[in-house]
Each structure stands twice: as structure tokens, then as C-alpha cells.
Short mmCIF file of C-alpha atoms in Angstrom, two decimals:
data_model
loop_
_atom_site.label_atom_id
_atom_site.label_comp_id
_atom_site.label_asym_id
_atom_site.label_seq_id
_atom_site.Cartn_x
_atom_site.Cartn_y
_atom_site.Cartn_z
CA MET A 1069 18.08 1.46 9.56
CA THR A 1070 15.45 3.80 10.88
CA ILE A 1071 11.92 2.56 10.95
CA LEU A 1072 10.16 5.82 11.60
CA GLN A 1073 8.47 5.74 8.21
CA LEU A 1074 6.41 2.73 9.27
CA VAL A 1075 4.38 2.68 6.25
CA GLU A 1076 2.98 2.79 6.58
CA LEU A 1077 -15.54 -7.75 -2.81
CA HIS A 1078 -15.77 -10.80 -2.28
CA LEU A 1079 -17.57 -12.87 -5.04
CA ALA A 1080 -20.88 -11.28 -6.08
CA ILE A 1081 -23.29 -12.40 -8.77
CA PHE A 1082 -21.22 -12.43 -11.94
CA SER A 1083 -23.62 -10.43 -14.05
CA GLY A 1084 -23.87 -7.72 -11.44
CA VAL A 1085 -20.12 -7.32 -11.09
CA ALA A 1086 -19.63 -7.43 -14.85
CA ALA A 1087 -22.28 -4.79 -15.32
CA ALA A 1088 -20.71 -2.62 -12.65
CA THR A 1089 -17.33 -2.97 -14.30
CA LEU A 1090 -18.74 -2.00 -17.68
CA ALA A 1091 -20.53 0.93 -16.08
CA ILE A 1092 -17.22 2.12 -14.67
CA LEU A 1093 -15.62 1.83 -18.07
CA VAL A 1094 -18.47 3.66 -19.77
CA GLY A 1095 -18.52 6.36 -17.12
CA ARG A 1096 -14.82 6.97 -17.65
CA GLY A 1097 -15.20 7.01 -21.44
CA ALA A 1098 -13.12 3.85 -21.69
CA CYS A 1099 -15.34 1.47 -23.65
CA SER A 1100 -13.39 2.03 -26.81
CA ARG A 1101 -10.18 1.14 -24.99
CA PHE A 1102 -11.47 -1.97 -23.21
CA PRO A 1103 -10.73 -4.52 -25.97
CA ALA A 1104 -7.17 -3.23 -26.24
CA ARG A 1105 -6.77 -3.40 -22.47
CA LEU A 1106 -8.17 -6.92 -22.46
CA PHE A 1107 -5.65 -7.94 -25.10
CA ARG A 1108 -2.74 -6.33 -23.26
CA PHE A 1109 -3.67 -7.93 -19.93
CA SER A 1110 -4.16 -11.39 -21.39
CA ASN A 1111 -0.91 -11.30 -23.32
CA SER A 1112 1.36 -9.61 -20.79
CA PHE A 1113 1.94 -12.92 -19.04
CA LYS A 1114 3.02 -14.59 -22.26
CA MET A 1115 5.41 -12.04 -23.66
CA HIS A 1116 7.84 -10.64 -21.13
CA THR A 1117 9.62 -13.15 -18.94
CA SER A 1118 12.63 -13.50 -16.72
CA PRO A 1119 14.65 -16.73 -17.09
CA ARG A 1120 16.34 -16.49 -13.67
CA MET A 1121 17.38 -19.72 -12.01
CA ILE A 1122 15.90 -20.85 -8.70
CA PRO A 1123 18.18 -22.42 -6.03
CA ALA A 1124 17.39 -26.09 -5.64
CA SER A 1125 16.94 -25.72 -1.90
CA SER A 1126 14.38 -22.93 -2.13
CA ALA A 1127 10.66 -23.17 -1.56
CA ALA A 1128 10.13 -21.90 -5.08
CA ALA A 1129 12.12 -24.84 -6.44
CA ARG A 1130 9.55 -27.16 -4.93
CA LEU A 1131 6.86 -25.26 -6.79
CA PHE A 1132 8.83 -25.03 -10.04
CA PRO A 1133 11.06 -28.16 -10.11
CA GLY A 1134 14.51 -27.93 -11.69
CA ARG A 1135 14.69 -24.25 -12.51
CA THR A 1136 12.62 -21.16 -12.99
CA ARG A 1137 10.62 -21.40 -16.17
CA PRO A 1138 9.71 -18.30 -18.16
CA MET A 1139 6.40 -16.82 -17.05
CA ALA A 1140 4.74 -17.89 -20.29
CA ASP A 1141 5.63 -21.53 -19.53
CA PHE A 1142 4.48 -21.11 -15.93
CA LEU A 1143 1.05 -19.99 -17.04
CA ASN A 1144 0.77 -22.32 -20.02
CA ALA A 1145 1.55 -25.27 -17.74
CA ALA A 1146 -1.93 -24.92 -16.35
CA GLY A 1147 -3.28 -25.41 -19.86
CA SER A 1148 -6.57 -23.89 -20.80
CA THR A 1149 -7.57 -23.41 -17.16
CA TRP A 1150 -5.68 -20.13 -17.00
CA LYS A 1151 -7.06 -19.00 -20.35
CA ARG A 1152 -10.61 -19.83 -19.34
CA THR A 1153 -10.31 -17.81 -16.15
CA ALA A 1154 -8.42 -14.87 -17.62
CA CYS A 1155 -11.52 -13.07 -18.88
CA VAL A 1156 -13.36 -13.72 -15.61
CA ALA A 1157 -10.39 -12.30 -13.71
CA LEU A 1158 -10.39 -9.23 -15.89
CA LEU A 1159 -14.06 -8.60 -15.17
CA LEU A 1160 -13.97 -9.48 -11.49
CA GLY A 1161 -10.37 -8.83 -10.45
CA GLY A 1162 -9.52 -6.19 -13.01
CA GLY A 1163 -12.92 -4.61 -12.57
CA ALA A 1164 -12.22 -4.25 -8.87
CA LEU A 1165 -9.11 -2.29 -9.75
CA ALA A 1166 -11.04 -0.10 -12.15
CA GLY A 1167 -13.64 0.51 -9.48
CA ALA A 1168 -10.98 1.39 -6.93
CA GLU A 1169 -9.38 3.83 -9.36
CA ALA A 1170 -12.71 5.50 -10.06
CA ARG A 1171 -13.54 5.59 -6.34
CA ALA A 1172 -10.34 7.51 -5.68
CA GLU A 1173 -12.09 10.64 -6.93
CA SER A 1174 -14.74 10.59 -4.17
CA ALA A 1175 -13.25 8.56 -1.32
CA TRP A 1176 -9.92 7.34 -0.02
CA PRO A 1177 -10.95 4.54 2.33
CA SER A 1178 -7.65 2.86 3.24
CA PHE A 1179 -3.87 2.97 3.18
CA GLN A 1180 -2.70 3.81 -0.36
CA ASN A 1181 -6.36 3.70 -1.41
CA GLY A 1182 -6.11 -0.08 -1.50
CA GLY A 1183 -3.27 0.19 -4.01
CA ALA A 1184 -5.21 2.43 -6.43
CA VAL A 1185 -2.87 5.44 -6.40
CA SER A 1186 -3.20 6.18 -10.13
CA LEU A 1187 -5.85 8.87 -10.50
CA SER A 1188 -7.76 10.28 -13.44
CA ALA A 1189 -7.71 13.71 -11.80
CA ASP A 1190 -5.58 16.56 -13.08
CA LEU A 1191 -3.55 17.78 -10.11
CA PRO A 1192 -1.39 20.89 -10.45
CA THR A 1193 2.34 20.48 -11.00
CA LYS A 1194 3.13 23.46 -8.81
CA TRP A 1195 1.31 25.50 -6.20
CA ASP A 1196 1.93 28.27 -3.71
CA ALA A 1197 1.49 27.16 -0.11
CA ALA A 1198 0.40 30.67 0.84
CA THR A 1199 -2.58 30.67 -1.55
CA SER A 1200 -3.37 27.02 -2.32
CA VAL A 1201 -3.53 25.61 1.22
CA ALA A 1202 -7.27 25.61 1.90
CA TRP A 1203 -6.82 24.71 5.54
CA HIS A 1204 -4.48 23.02 7.98
CA GLN A 1205 -5.03 21.57 11.42
CA ASP A 1206 -2.56 20.96 14.22
CA LEU A 1207 -3.17 17.41 15.41
CA VAL A 1208 -3.52 16.11 18.92
CA GLY A 1209 -0.34 14.18 19.68
CA TYR A 1210 1.71 12.68 16.85
CA GLY A 1211 1.12 9.98 14.28
CA GLN A 1212 2.56 8.21 11.24
CA SER A 1213 -0.64 6.92 9.62
CA SER A 1214 -2.16 8.26 6.42
CA PRO A 1215 -5.50 10.10 6.17
CA VAL A 1216 -8.60 8.24 5.01
CA VAL A 1217 -11.67 9.96 3.57
CA TRP A 1218 -15.32 8.95 3.30
CA LYS A 1219 -18.26 11.14 2.21
CA GLY A 1220 -16.73 14.47 3.05
CA GLN A 1221 -15.05 13.47 6.30
CA VAL A 1222 -11.30 13.04 6.84
CA TYR A 1223 -10.10 10.63 9.53
CA ILE A 1224 -6.68 10.71 11.12
CA THR A 1225 -5.10 8.77 14.00
CA SER A 1226 -2.42 9.79 16.49
CA VAL A 1227 -1.00 9.05 19.94
CA SER A 1228 -0.08 11.34 22.83
CA GLY A 1229 1.83 11.14 26.09
CA ALA A 1230 5.44 10.60 27.08
CA ASN A 1231 4.74 6.87 27.13
CA LYS A 1232 2.14 6.79 24.36
CA GLU A 1233 -0.62 6.58 26.93
CA THR A 1234 -3.57 7.60 24.74
CA TYR A 1235 -4.57 6.91 21.15
CA HIS A 1236 -6.82 9.27 19.20
CA VAL A 1237 -9.12 9.11 16.17
CA VAL A 1238 -10.19 12.54 14.92
CA ALA A 1239 -12.64 13.46 12.15
CA TYR A 1240 -12.46 16.69 10.13
CA SER A 1241 -14.66 18.22 7.46
CA LEU A 1242 -12.96 17.82 4.10
CA LYS A 1243 -14.45 21.06 2.83
CA GLU A 1244 -13.62 23.39 5.70
CA GLY A 1245 -11.19 21.52 7.96
CA THR A 1246 -13.53 21.85 10.92
CA LYS A 1247 -12.95 19.33 13.70
CA LEU A 1248 -16.07 17.17 13.95
CA TRP A 1249 -15.29 14.73 16.74
CA GLN A 1250 -12.51 12.96 18.64
CA TYR A 1251 -12.40 9.40 19.99
CA ASP A 1252 -9.80 8.56 22.65
CA VAL A 1253 -8.73 5.16 23.94
CA ALA A 1254 -6.11 4.11 26.48
CA ASN A 1255 -3.05 2.26 25.21
CA PRO A 1256 -2.85 -1.17 26.87
CA SER A 1257 0.89 -1.37 26.04
CA PRO A 1258 2.42 1.99 27.01
CA GLN A 1259 6.10 2.50 26.22
CA GLU A 1260 8.44 5.46 26.02
CA SER A 1261 7.73 7.55 22.93
CA THR A 1262 11.13 7.68 21.24
CA SER A 1263 12.39 7.94 17.68
CA TYR A 1264 12.80 4.16 17.64
CA VAL A 1265 9.16 3.13 18.07
CA SER A 1266 6.05 3.48 15.93
CA LYS A 1267 3.50 6.18 16.76
CA ALA A 1268 -0.04 5.41 15.60
CA ALA A 1269 1.44 4.03 12.38
CA PRO A 1270 -1.39 1.75 11.13
CA THR A 1271 -3.90 3.51 8.86
CA PRO A 1272 -7.59 2.66 9.48
CA VAL A 1273 -10.19 1.65 6.89
CA ALA A 1274 -13.56 3.21 6.13
CA ASP A 1275 -16.73 1.99 4.44
CA ASP A 1276 -20.36 3.03 4.32
CA LYS A 1277 -20.99 1.85 7.89
CA GLY A 1278 -17.99 3.39 9.61
CA LEU A 1279 -14.33 2.86 10.48
CA VAL A 1280 -12.09 0.09 11.75
CA CYS A 1281 -9.05 1.49 13.55
CA PHE A 1282 -6.03 -0.47 14.78
CA PHE A 1283 -3.24 0.75 17.03
CA GLU A 1284 0.14 -0.90 17.56
CA GLY A 1285 -0.50 -1.08 21.31
CA GLY A 1286 -3.17 -3.72 20.68
CA ILE A 1287 -6.47 -1.83 20.44
CA VAL A 1288 -8.80 -2.40 17.48
CA ALA A 1289 -12.11 -0.53 17.36
CA GLY A 1290 -15.11 -0.15 15.10
CA LEU A 1291 -16.56 3.37 15.03
CA THR A 1292 -19.49 5.01 13.31
CA HIS A 1293 -18.98 8.01 11.04
CA GLY A 1294 -20.33 10.07 13.93
CA GLY A 1295 -17.56 8.93 16.26
CA GLU A 1296 -19.60 6.47 18.32
CA LYS A 1297 -18.10 3.14 19.35
CA ARG A 1298 -19.65 0.12 17.65
CA TRP A 1299 -17.23 -2.34 19.21
CA GLU A 1300 -13.72 -2.47 20.69
CA ARG A 1301 -11.20 -5.25 21.36
CA ASN A 1302 -7.98 -5.46 23.35
CA LEU A 1303 -5.73 -7.88 21.46
CA VAL A 1304 -3.15 -7.86 24.26
CA THR A 1305 -5.72 -9.27 26.67
CA GLU A 1306 -6.85 -11.83 24.11
CA PHE A 1307 -3.59 -12.94 22.50
CA GLY A 1308 -0.74 -11.65 24.65
CA ALA A 1309 1.76 -8.81 24.52
CA ILE A 1310 2.73 -7.33 21.17
CA ASP A 1311 6.48 -7.64 21.57
CA SER A 1312 8.23 -5.92 18.70
CA ARG A 1313 11.54 -4.14 18.68
CA HIS A 1314 10.18 -1.00 17.04
CA GLY A 1315 6.42 -1.43 17.21
CA VAL A 1316 3.89 -2.50 14.58
CA SER A 1317 3.11 -0.52 11.43
CA ALA A 1318 0.86 -2.69 9.22
CA SER A 1319 -2.26 -0.78 8.20
CA VAL A 1320 -5.70 -2.35 8.10
CA GLU A 1321 -6.84 -3.93 4.81
CA GLN A 1322 -10.49 -4.67 4.02
CA ASN A 1323 -12.96 -6.32 1.71
CA ALA A 1324 -16.74 -6.00 1.80
CA ASP A 1325 -17.17 -7.82 5.12
CA LEU A 1326 -13.81 -8.25 6.83
CA ALA A 1327 -10.96 -6.13 8.16
CA PHE A 1328 -7.51 -7.74 8.09
CA LEU A 1329 -4.94 -7.02 10.82
CA TRP A 1330 -1.32 -8.18 10.60
CA VAL A 1331 0.50 -8.33 13.94
CA GLU A 1332 4.03 -9.36 12.99
CA ARG A 1333 5.31 -9.42 16.57
CA THR A 1334 8.51 -11.14 17.69
CA THR A 1335 6.77 -14.08 19.37
CA GLU A 1336 3.94 -15.93 17.64
CA PRO A 1337 3.03 -13.33 15.01
CA TYR A 1338 -0.46 -13.58 13.57
CA VAL A 1339 -2.93 -12.35 10.98
CA LEU A 1340 -6.45 -11.69 12.21
CA ALA A 1341 -9.63 -11.19 10.19
CA VAL A 1342 -12.54 -9.56 11.98
CA ASN A 1343 -16.10 -8.83 10.97
CA LYS A 1344 -16.26 -5.08 10.33
CA SER A 1345 -19.78 -4.75 11.72
CA THR A 1346 -19.38 -6.76 14.93
CA GLY A 1347 -15.64 -7.08 15.54
CA GLU A 1348 -15.98 -10.85 15.86
CA THR A 1349 -13.09 -13.03 14.72
CA ALA A 1350 -13.58 -14.63 11.31
CA TRP A 1351 -10.20 -16.38 11.40
CA LYS A 1352 -6.73 -16.12 12.93
CA VAL A 1353 -3.58 -17.70 11.46
CA ALA A 1354 0.16 -17.53 12.00
CA GLY A 1355 2.14 -14.63 10.57
CA ILE A 1356 5.43 -14.95 8.69
CA GLY A 1357 7.92 -14.62 11.53
CA LYS A 1358 10.15 -12.09 9.77
CA THR A 1359 10.71 -8.34 10.01
CA SER A 1360 8.12 -6.26 8.18
CA TRP A 1361 6.81 -2.70 8.14
CA ALA A 1362 4.61 -3.33 5.10
CA SER A 1363 0.83 -3.64 5.08
CA PRO A 1364 -1.31 -6.55 3.86
CA ARG A 1365 -2.77 -6.02 0.39
CA LEU A 1366 -5.64 -7.73 -1.42
CA VAL A 1367 -4.44 -8.61 -4.92
CA PRO A 1368 -7.05 -9.70 -7.52
CA VAL A 1369 -6.10 -12.99 -9.19
CA ALA A 1370 -7.65 -15.38 -11.70
CA GLU A 1371 -11.02 -17.02 -11.13
CA GLY A 1372 -12.51 -13.84 -9.70
CA GLU A 1373 -10.68 -14.19 -6.41
CA SER A 1374 -8.27 -12.06 -4.41
CA HIS A 1375 -5.32 -13.16 -2.33
CA LEU A 1376 -4.23 -11.35 0.82
CA VAL A 1377 -0.53 -10.78 0.08
CA LEU A 1378 1.97 -10.19 2.89
CA SER A 1379 5.55 -8.99 2.40
CA ALA A 1380 8.27 -9.54 5.02
CA ILE A 1381 12.04 -9.79 4.65
CA GLY A 1382 12.80 -12.80 2.45
CA PHE A 1383 9.20 -13.85 1.84
CA LEU A 1384 5.96 -13.07 0.07
CA VAL A 1385 2.91 -15.02 1.23
CA GLY A 1386 -0.60 -15.30 -0.21
CA LEU A 1387 -3.57 -16.07 2.05
CA ASP A 1388 -7.16 -16.93 1.22
CA PRO A 1389 -9.07 -13.92 2.61
CA LYS A 1390 -12.10 -16.12 3.30
CA THR A 1391 -10.31 -18.62 5.54
CA GLY A 1392 -6.74 -17.46 6.17
CA GLU A 1393 -5.36 -20.58 4.47
CA ARG A 1394 -1.84 -20.05 3.16
CA LEU A 1395 -2.12 -20.59 -0.60
CA TRP A 1396 1.49 -19.98 -1.61
CA THR A 1397 4.89 -18.90 -0.30
CA PHE A 1398 7.55 -17.14 -2.37
CA ASP A 1399 11.15 -16.81 -1.16
CA GLN A 1400 13.02 -15.39 -4.15
CA ILE A 1401 13.24 -11.93 -2.60
CA ALA A 1402 15.25 -10.05 0.02
CA GLY A 1403 15.18 -6.67 1.73
CA ASN A 1404 11.42 -6.32 1.28
CA SER A 1405 10.82 -4.95 4.75
CA THR A 1406 8.73 -1.85 4.03
CA PRO A 1407 7.05 -1.34 0.61
CA THR A 1408 3.53 -2.74 0.34
CA PRO A 1409 2.56 -4.81 -2.75
CA VAL A 1410 0.81 -2.74 -5.45
CA PRO A 1411 -1.81 -4.59 -7.57
CA ALA A 1412 -1.18 -4.41 -11.32
CA GLY A 1413 -4.16 -6.40 -12.63
CA ASN A 1414 -4.82 -10.07 -13.45
CA GLY A 1415 -2.80 -11.56 -10.60
CA LYS A 1416 0.21 -9.27 -11.00
CA PHE A 1417 1.66 -6.88 -8.46
CA LEU A 1418 4.64 -4.58 -8.08
CA ILE A 1419 6.95 -5.14 -5.14
CA GLY A 1420 9.77 -3.00 -3.82
CA ALA A 1421 12.73 -3.63 -1.56
CA THR A 1422 15.38 -1.43 -0.02
CA THR A 1423 18.88 -2.82 0.45
CA GLY A 1424 18.13 -6.18 -1.11
CA GLN A 1425 19.60 -7.88 1.93
CA GLY A 1426 17.92 -10.56 3.94
CA GLU A 1427 18.15 -10.63 7.70
CA SER A 1428 21.33 -12.66 7.34
CA GLY A 1429 22.72 -10.37 4.60
CA GLY A 1430 23.46 -10.95 0.93
CA GLY A 1431 21.44 -10.36 -2.20
CA ASN A 1432 21.49 -8.02 -5.16
CA PRO A 1433 19.09 -5.14 -4.33
CA PRO A 1434 17.43 -4.65 -7.77
CA ASP A 1435 16.65 -8.37 -7.98
CA SER A 1436 14.02 -7.83 -5.28
CA ASN A 1437 12.30 -4.93 -7.06
CA GLY A 1438 9.96 -5.75 -9.92
CA MET A 1439 6.75 -7.41 -11.04
CA VAL A 1440 5.42 -10.68 -9.59
CA ALA A 1441 2.54 -12.79 -10.93
CA ILE A 1442 0.25 -15.18 -9.07
CA GLY A 1443 -1.14 -18.12 -11.01
CA ARG A 1444 -1.67 -21.87 -11.09
CA ASP A 1445 1.38 -24.08 -11.55
CA ALA A 1446 1.55 -27.36 -13.50
CA ASN A 1447 -0.13 -29.16 -10.60
CA GLY A 1448 -2.97 -26.69 -10.42
CA GLN A 1449 -1.69 -25.15 -7.19
CA TRP A 1450 -1.41 -21.43 -6.56
CA ALA A 1451 2.13 -20.10 -6.87
CA ALA A 1452 4.00 -16.86 -7.50
CA GLN A 1453 6.91 -16.08 -9.81
CA TRP A 1454 8.84 -13.07 -11.05
CA ILE A 1455 7.80 -11.60 -14.38
CA TRP A 1456 10.77 -9.24 -14.35
CA HIS A 1457 13.40 -7.79 -12.02
CA ALA A 1458 14.75 -4.27 -12.06
CA LYS A 1459 18.35 -3.88 -13.19
CA ARG A 1460 19.17 -0.95 -10.93
CA ALA A 1461 16.01 0.34 -9.26
CA THR A 1462 15.43 0.00 -5.54
CA SER A 1463 12.81 1.42 -3.20
CA SER A 1464 12.74 3.43 -0.01
CA PHE A 1465 9.85 3.54 2.45
CA GLY A 1466 7.21 4.41 -0.13
CA SER A 1467 5.87 1.71 -2.43
CA PRO A 1468 6.51 1.71 -6.20
CA ILE A 1469 3.58 2.77 -8.40
CA LEU A 1470 2.23 2.29 -11.92
CA ALA A 1471 1.33 5.12 -14.29
CA GLU A 1472 0.55 5.13 -18.02
CA GLY A 1473 2.40 1.91 -18.83
CA ASN A 1474 5.43 2.50 -16.62
CA ALA A 1475 6.52 1.54 -13.12
CA TYR A 1476 8.14 4.12 -10.86
CA PHE A 1477 10.52 3.40 -7.97
CA VAL A 1478 12.16 5.99 -5.68
CA ASN A 1479 15.29 4.97 -3.77
CA ARG A 1480 16.59 6.26 -0.45
CA SER A 1481 18.54 9.06 -2.12
CA GLY A 1482 15.53 10.43 -3.98
CA VAL A 1483 16.48 8.94 -7.36
CA LEU A 1484 13.41 8.20 -9.48
CA TYR A 1485 13.55 5.11 -11.71
CA CYS A 1486 11.11 4.75 -14.60
CA LEU A 1487 10.72 1.21 -15.98
CA ASP A 1488 8.47 -0.30 -18.62
CA GLN A 1489 5.54 -1.94 -16.84
CA GLU A 1490 5.52 -5.01 -19.08
CA THR A 1491 9.23 -5.74 -19.53
CA GLY A 1492 11.05 -3.97 -16.70
CA GLU A 1493 13.27 -2.16 -19.21
CA GLU A 1494 14.72 0.95 -17.58
CA HIS A 1495 13.87 4.22 -19.31
CA TYR A 1496 15.76 6.51 -16.96
CA ALA A 1497 17.12 7.09 -13.46
CA GLN A 1498 17.21 10.72 -12.31
CA ARG A 1499 17.33 12.50 -8.99
CA ALA A 1500 13.90 14.07 -8.61
CA GLY A 1501 14.08 15.54 -5.12
CA GLU A 1502 14.13 14.29 -1.56
CA SER A 1503 13.86 10.74 -0.36
CA VAL A 1504 10.18 9.81 -0.07
CA TRP A 1505 8.43 8.16 2.84
CA ALA A 1506 4.92 8.60 1.46
CA THR A 1507 3.94 6.57 -1.60
CA PRO A 1508 3.77 8.77 -4.75
CA LEU A 1509 0.52 9.52 -6.58
CA ALA A 1510 0.05 9.30 -10.35
CA THR A 1511 -2.23 11.87 -11.99
CA LYS A 1512 -2.95 13.01 -15.55
CA GLY A 1513 0.42 13.37 -17.21
CA HIS A 1514 2.61 13.38 -14.13
CA VAL A 1515 3.67 11.69 -10.92
CA LEU A 1516 3.72 13.53 -7.59
CA LEU A 1517 6.63 12.68 -5.27
CA PHE A 1518 6.24 13.63 -1.62
CA GLY A 1519 9.63 14.35 -0.09
CA LYS A 1520 9.91 13.44 3.57
CA GLY A 1521 10.89 17.03 4.39
CA GLY A 1522 7.81 18.50 2.69
CA THR A 1523 8.96 19.16 -0.88
CA VAL A 1524 6.43 17.92 -3.46
CA SER A 1525 7.90 17.31 -6.93
CA ALA A 1526 5.94 16.77 -10.15
CA VAL A 1527 7.59 14.64 -12.85
CA ALA A 1528 6.07 14.02 -16.27
CA THR A 1529 4.95 10.48 -17.04
CA GLY A 1530 6.64 8.83 -20.00
CA LYS A 1531 10.00 7.47 -21.04
CA THR A 1532 11.86 10.78 -20.76
CA PHE A 1533 12.57 12.50 -17.46
CA GLU A 1534 11.05 15.96 -17.18
CA LYS A 1535 10.56 17.75 -13.89
CA LEU A 1536 7.45 19.89 -14.23
CA GLY A 1537 7.38 21.70 -10.92
CA GLU A 1538 8.19 21.73 -7.24
CA SER A 1539 6.11 22.95 -4.30
CA ILE A 1540 6.45 23.08 -0.54
CA ALA A 1541 3.82 21.63 1.76
CA TRP A 1542 4.48 24.06 4.62
CA GLU A 1543 6.66 27.03 5.46
CA GLY A 1544 10.26 25.93 5.82
CA ALA A 1545 9.61 22.59 4.09
CA GLY A 1546 12.36 20.96 2.09
CA ALA A 1547 15.09 20.77 4.70
CA ALA A 1548 15.98 17.30 5.94
CA PRO A 1549 14.62 16.63 9.45
CA ALA A 1550 17.10 17.62 12.12
CA GLU A 1551 17.59 16.35 15.67
CA GLY A 1552 14.47 14.96 17.47
CA ARG A 1553 11.30 12.95 17.20
CA GLY A 1554 10.09 13.39 13.64
CA GLY A 1555 12.71 11.75 11.46
CA PRO A 1556 15.29 9.01 11.69
CA PRO A 1557 16.72 8.06 15.08
CA GLY A 1558 18.14 11.21 16.56
CA ALA A 1559 16.39 13.47 14.04
CA SER A 1560 13.65 16.08 14.39
CA GLY A 1561 11.57 18.42 12.30
CA PRO A 1562 8.34 17.77 10.41
CA VAL A 1563 8.10 14.60 8.32
CA LEU A 1564 5.58 14.03 5.51
CA TYR A 1565 4.19 10.53 6.07
CA GLY A 1566 1.25 10.17 3.71
CA ALA A 1567 -0.96 11.73 1.05
CA ALA A 1568 -4.50 11.24 -0.25
CA PHE A 1569 -6.55 12.91 -2.98
CA VAL A 1570 -10.33 13.31 -2.90
CA ASP A 1571 -12.74 15.70 -4.65
CA GLY A 1572 -10.10 18.19 -5.72
CA SER A 1573 -8.40 18.19 -2.32
CA LEU A 1574 -4.85 16.94 -1.79
CA LEU A 1575 -4.39 15.88 1.84
CA LEU A 1576 -0.88 15.80 3.27
CA ARG A 1577 -0.19 14.22 6.64
CA ARG A 1578 2.89 15.13 8.61
CA GLY A 1579 3.40 13.83 12.12
CA ASP A 1580 1.75 16.74 13.89
CA GLN A 1581 -0.37 18.39 11.21
CA LEU A 1582 -2.97 17.73 8.51
CA ILE A 1583 -2.79 19.97 5.43
CA CYS A 1584 -5.37 20.36 2.66
CA VAL A 1585 -4.24 21.76 -0.70
CA ARG A 1586 -7.29 22.70 -2.75
CA THR A 1587 -7.00 22.23 -6.50
CA LYS A 1588 -10.44 23.36 -7.60
#
């Protein structure tokens, strides 16, 4: 398969976090809905379960002896411990999600906005590229990362040269599209720039102090918002060559203090946590040792904690973000090479997979698409288990998303699947447009699907399929990429890799261009 779509805080004082969470709810007019949400979150683990059997030889069987128990039994096995921590998780973990969702209106600081791709904004269902494109900028070189935004500045990464000799970080004004600065750094691992290797695929992260940027050639750098270097490291010099058949695509993940880098190389893969201010190593642990184009994702769990969840073919792994300790391993999955886990609240997350096949083949594709929950097992140890599997839905390069009580998956053929978020019951499966490489966005009343060829489709949220509109991101958009560098091996033409929404501006990133669609 082609890999060109290489898709792609910590504990505070309880009262302060709780107050912040309540402030978010009040600010969004949600106080009246909070008790109902609390009830739904606390009961979702008890109601909708999947009684699938676990092979006796699997790692999961060692966690759940004999067979898979329904999720309600899994959680109840921990007794009142889970119940005591549920409310704390909702305030600390769930509150983090609420904060991320609210933050999406004014900043987009990381890949997929840290998993918060459901927005309260009202984006248009259709627009005219001739009149609604506020600005566009041709980019230096080419790149497959997504834009990030912080306080009115848009940051984008790319690489140039026949052998990917130079990496670039460029800042633009969100309002006007004016180029503000450019930071260049030499690639310590140059290689021929073909359709079979990643091109500046990892997306950076931003916070109030600046950026942390990572490039698949082995450079990681901390920059100020003015483009000045705070620190820079060469991971090839420190830890050896990054040998990977098609490059590295994992974007940077972050919490308040640390940036997390996942280098799933062929030999001795690793996960590295660095201090965002100084670049110093906080911890370094072994990776999974399997093929992956997904990104690490912090998933809020019970007890006010988050786990750093990694997805690679045949495995999901949860790490302690403070130490890197592996807390759990889950092997009841296959084909999960590309979609990144999407937090769903209270220890749950959506996961997608493509073919459903492991590296040695086999597997039923929909069985690896669905909702997973992290919790304590009967022995008090962290573990993960399916809540539900899809019956037919599979994913492509973009991750599945949640919107208004439903989960949405888009397969390689552009078929959109709508499933009930709590039970996995399929509401419909309809062709909505092109295959998507960028993860969709959910807005008020509809989902935006970003076709890889530049067609943007709006589909109404809800149990019934209704296509509300279709727009093109650039002139000539909508045709599948033809021969050359932009698309699958041997294909060319512009490819839409990522999208972000901030302050009424929809940012679309294709390999060689950044486009801003203004909605207000």
C-alpha cells in the first residue's frame, strides 16, 4: 500500500482543574447538560459490551483469563475503585477534553488538535473557492504535515531538495497570510525524494512559549514564536540512523511540560520524551517494533491521569507519560497502521484500521475498528478491552471521529460509515465523496470530509445520511492525483493532507500550498 498519507496537563491542584472545567462548561452554556453528560459517561461502560472471545495464547488472555468478559464485568471487577475514580476522571480527564474542544476555537496547537476535532463552530456546508478563499501561499518545498496555529500565527513544515537536503519551518499571519519568518535546518539523513518516502510528515506542537518541531531525518528543535532557536538536537548523532523503509510520520504529542516523539524505526525503535523548554531528555523507552504511520495520543483515563497510547500493526500500547513505563499492551487488533487513536472521554478512545490484516495477514477488517476502553482489571492493573467492534466499517488514512453521539469512519473508497458512539450499531454506509487522507472535522450539524484530491464534502450529523454540500479547495480540485510526487506511488497532482479550524478560518494544507478559507 502507499504510505504517502503519513498521517499524519499533567496533575494540577484538583480544585483549580475542577474550577477550570466548570468555567469551560459555563462559558459554553453547558451547565444544564453536565449532569446528563456525567450520567452518560459513567454508565456507558456498563451498558454496551462486546462478548468476543480472546485467544488463549494472546497477551489479552493473560490480562483477562479464560475469555473476554463484557466491559461491564471488566470494570466492575475492580470494585468500587473504578466508581470512586470515575467522577475524578470526568473532572480531570473529561475536563481536559472539554478544554481542548473549547480551545479549538482560538488555537490548533498539534496534530488533529490533540484529538479534539469536534468543534462548536458553525462552518459553511458549501463555499465558492473564488470568493471564500481569503488567502493562499505557495510553500517552500513540499510537506505532508498539518498546520498548527497559536495566537494568530500559522506554522507549517516542509522539505526541499532532490535528496531532501533541507527542512523548513515557516510562520504565516492567520489574518492576512503574510509570511512572517522561515527557519531552515539541514537534514542529517538525506535520501532521494520519491513517492515512497515521507516528506516532512510529522506535525509540530505549539504552546505559549513556542514550538517543538520534529523531522523524520532526525532533527528535533525548539523555536520561539518569533522563529528563534531555543534548542536543537540531532537524534541520528545521539541514537543512530533512523532506518525505515518509507520514513517516519508520527507527529509530536505534548502535555504541559513534555513533547513526545515516536521513532518507530526498523532497528531499535524508541519513544522519547523531551522537556519543551530545554530539549533535555525526560525519558527514552523502546518502541513497539511494528509498522506504524500513526501518531502518539494522550488519552485521559481514570484517576485524573492520561496514558500515551501508541498504535502499530497488531498492537495498542499505553505508556505512563511521566516515566515512559509501559502500563498495558493490547493485541486484539490488526491492520491499525495509520489512524491515530481519538479520545472519547473517561478512558475510552476510537481506533481505526484499514485492511484488518496483520503483517502476517489474516483478520476481519471491521473487527479492528471500534471503541476501546482503558481501565483497571481484577488485579488492579491497567488494561484495555474492546467496548464494541464495527460490523462493516473500516478506515483509510484519516482517523475516525466523534460527533453528536455518533462515530464516523471513512474507508479507502470514500464510503462514510455512521455508527452509534455507545453501541457501535451501524446507522448507515454511504459514499460521500473521495477517499480522505486528512482526518474529518465535526462542526455544528455536520461533518466535513476532506477528499485527498481537494473536494470538501459536508454531511449532516445524525442517523440518516444527508449530503449538505460540496466545495473545492482549489481550481481543478476533485480529480484523483495523477502520475508523480503528490499521491500514491507513481501518482502526481495536489493532495490534501490536513485541515485545521481557528477563529473563523479553515486552513487546508496540500503538499505545496497552504489555503485559508474565511468563514466570517
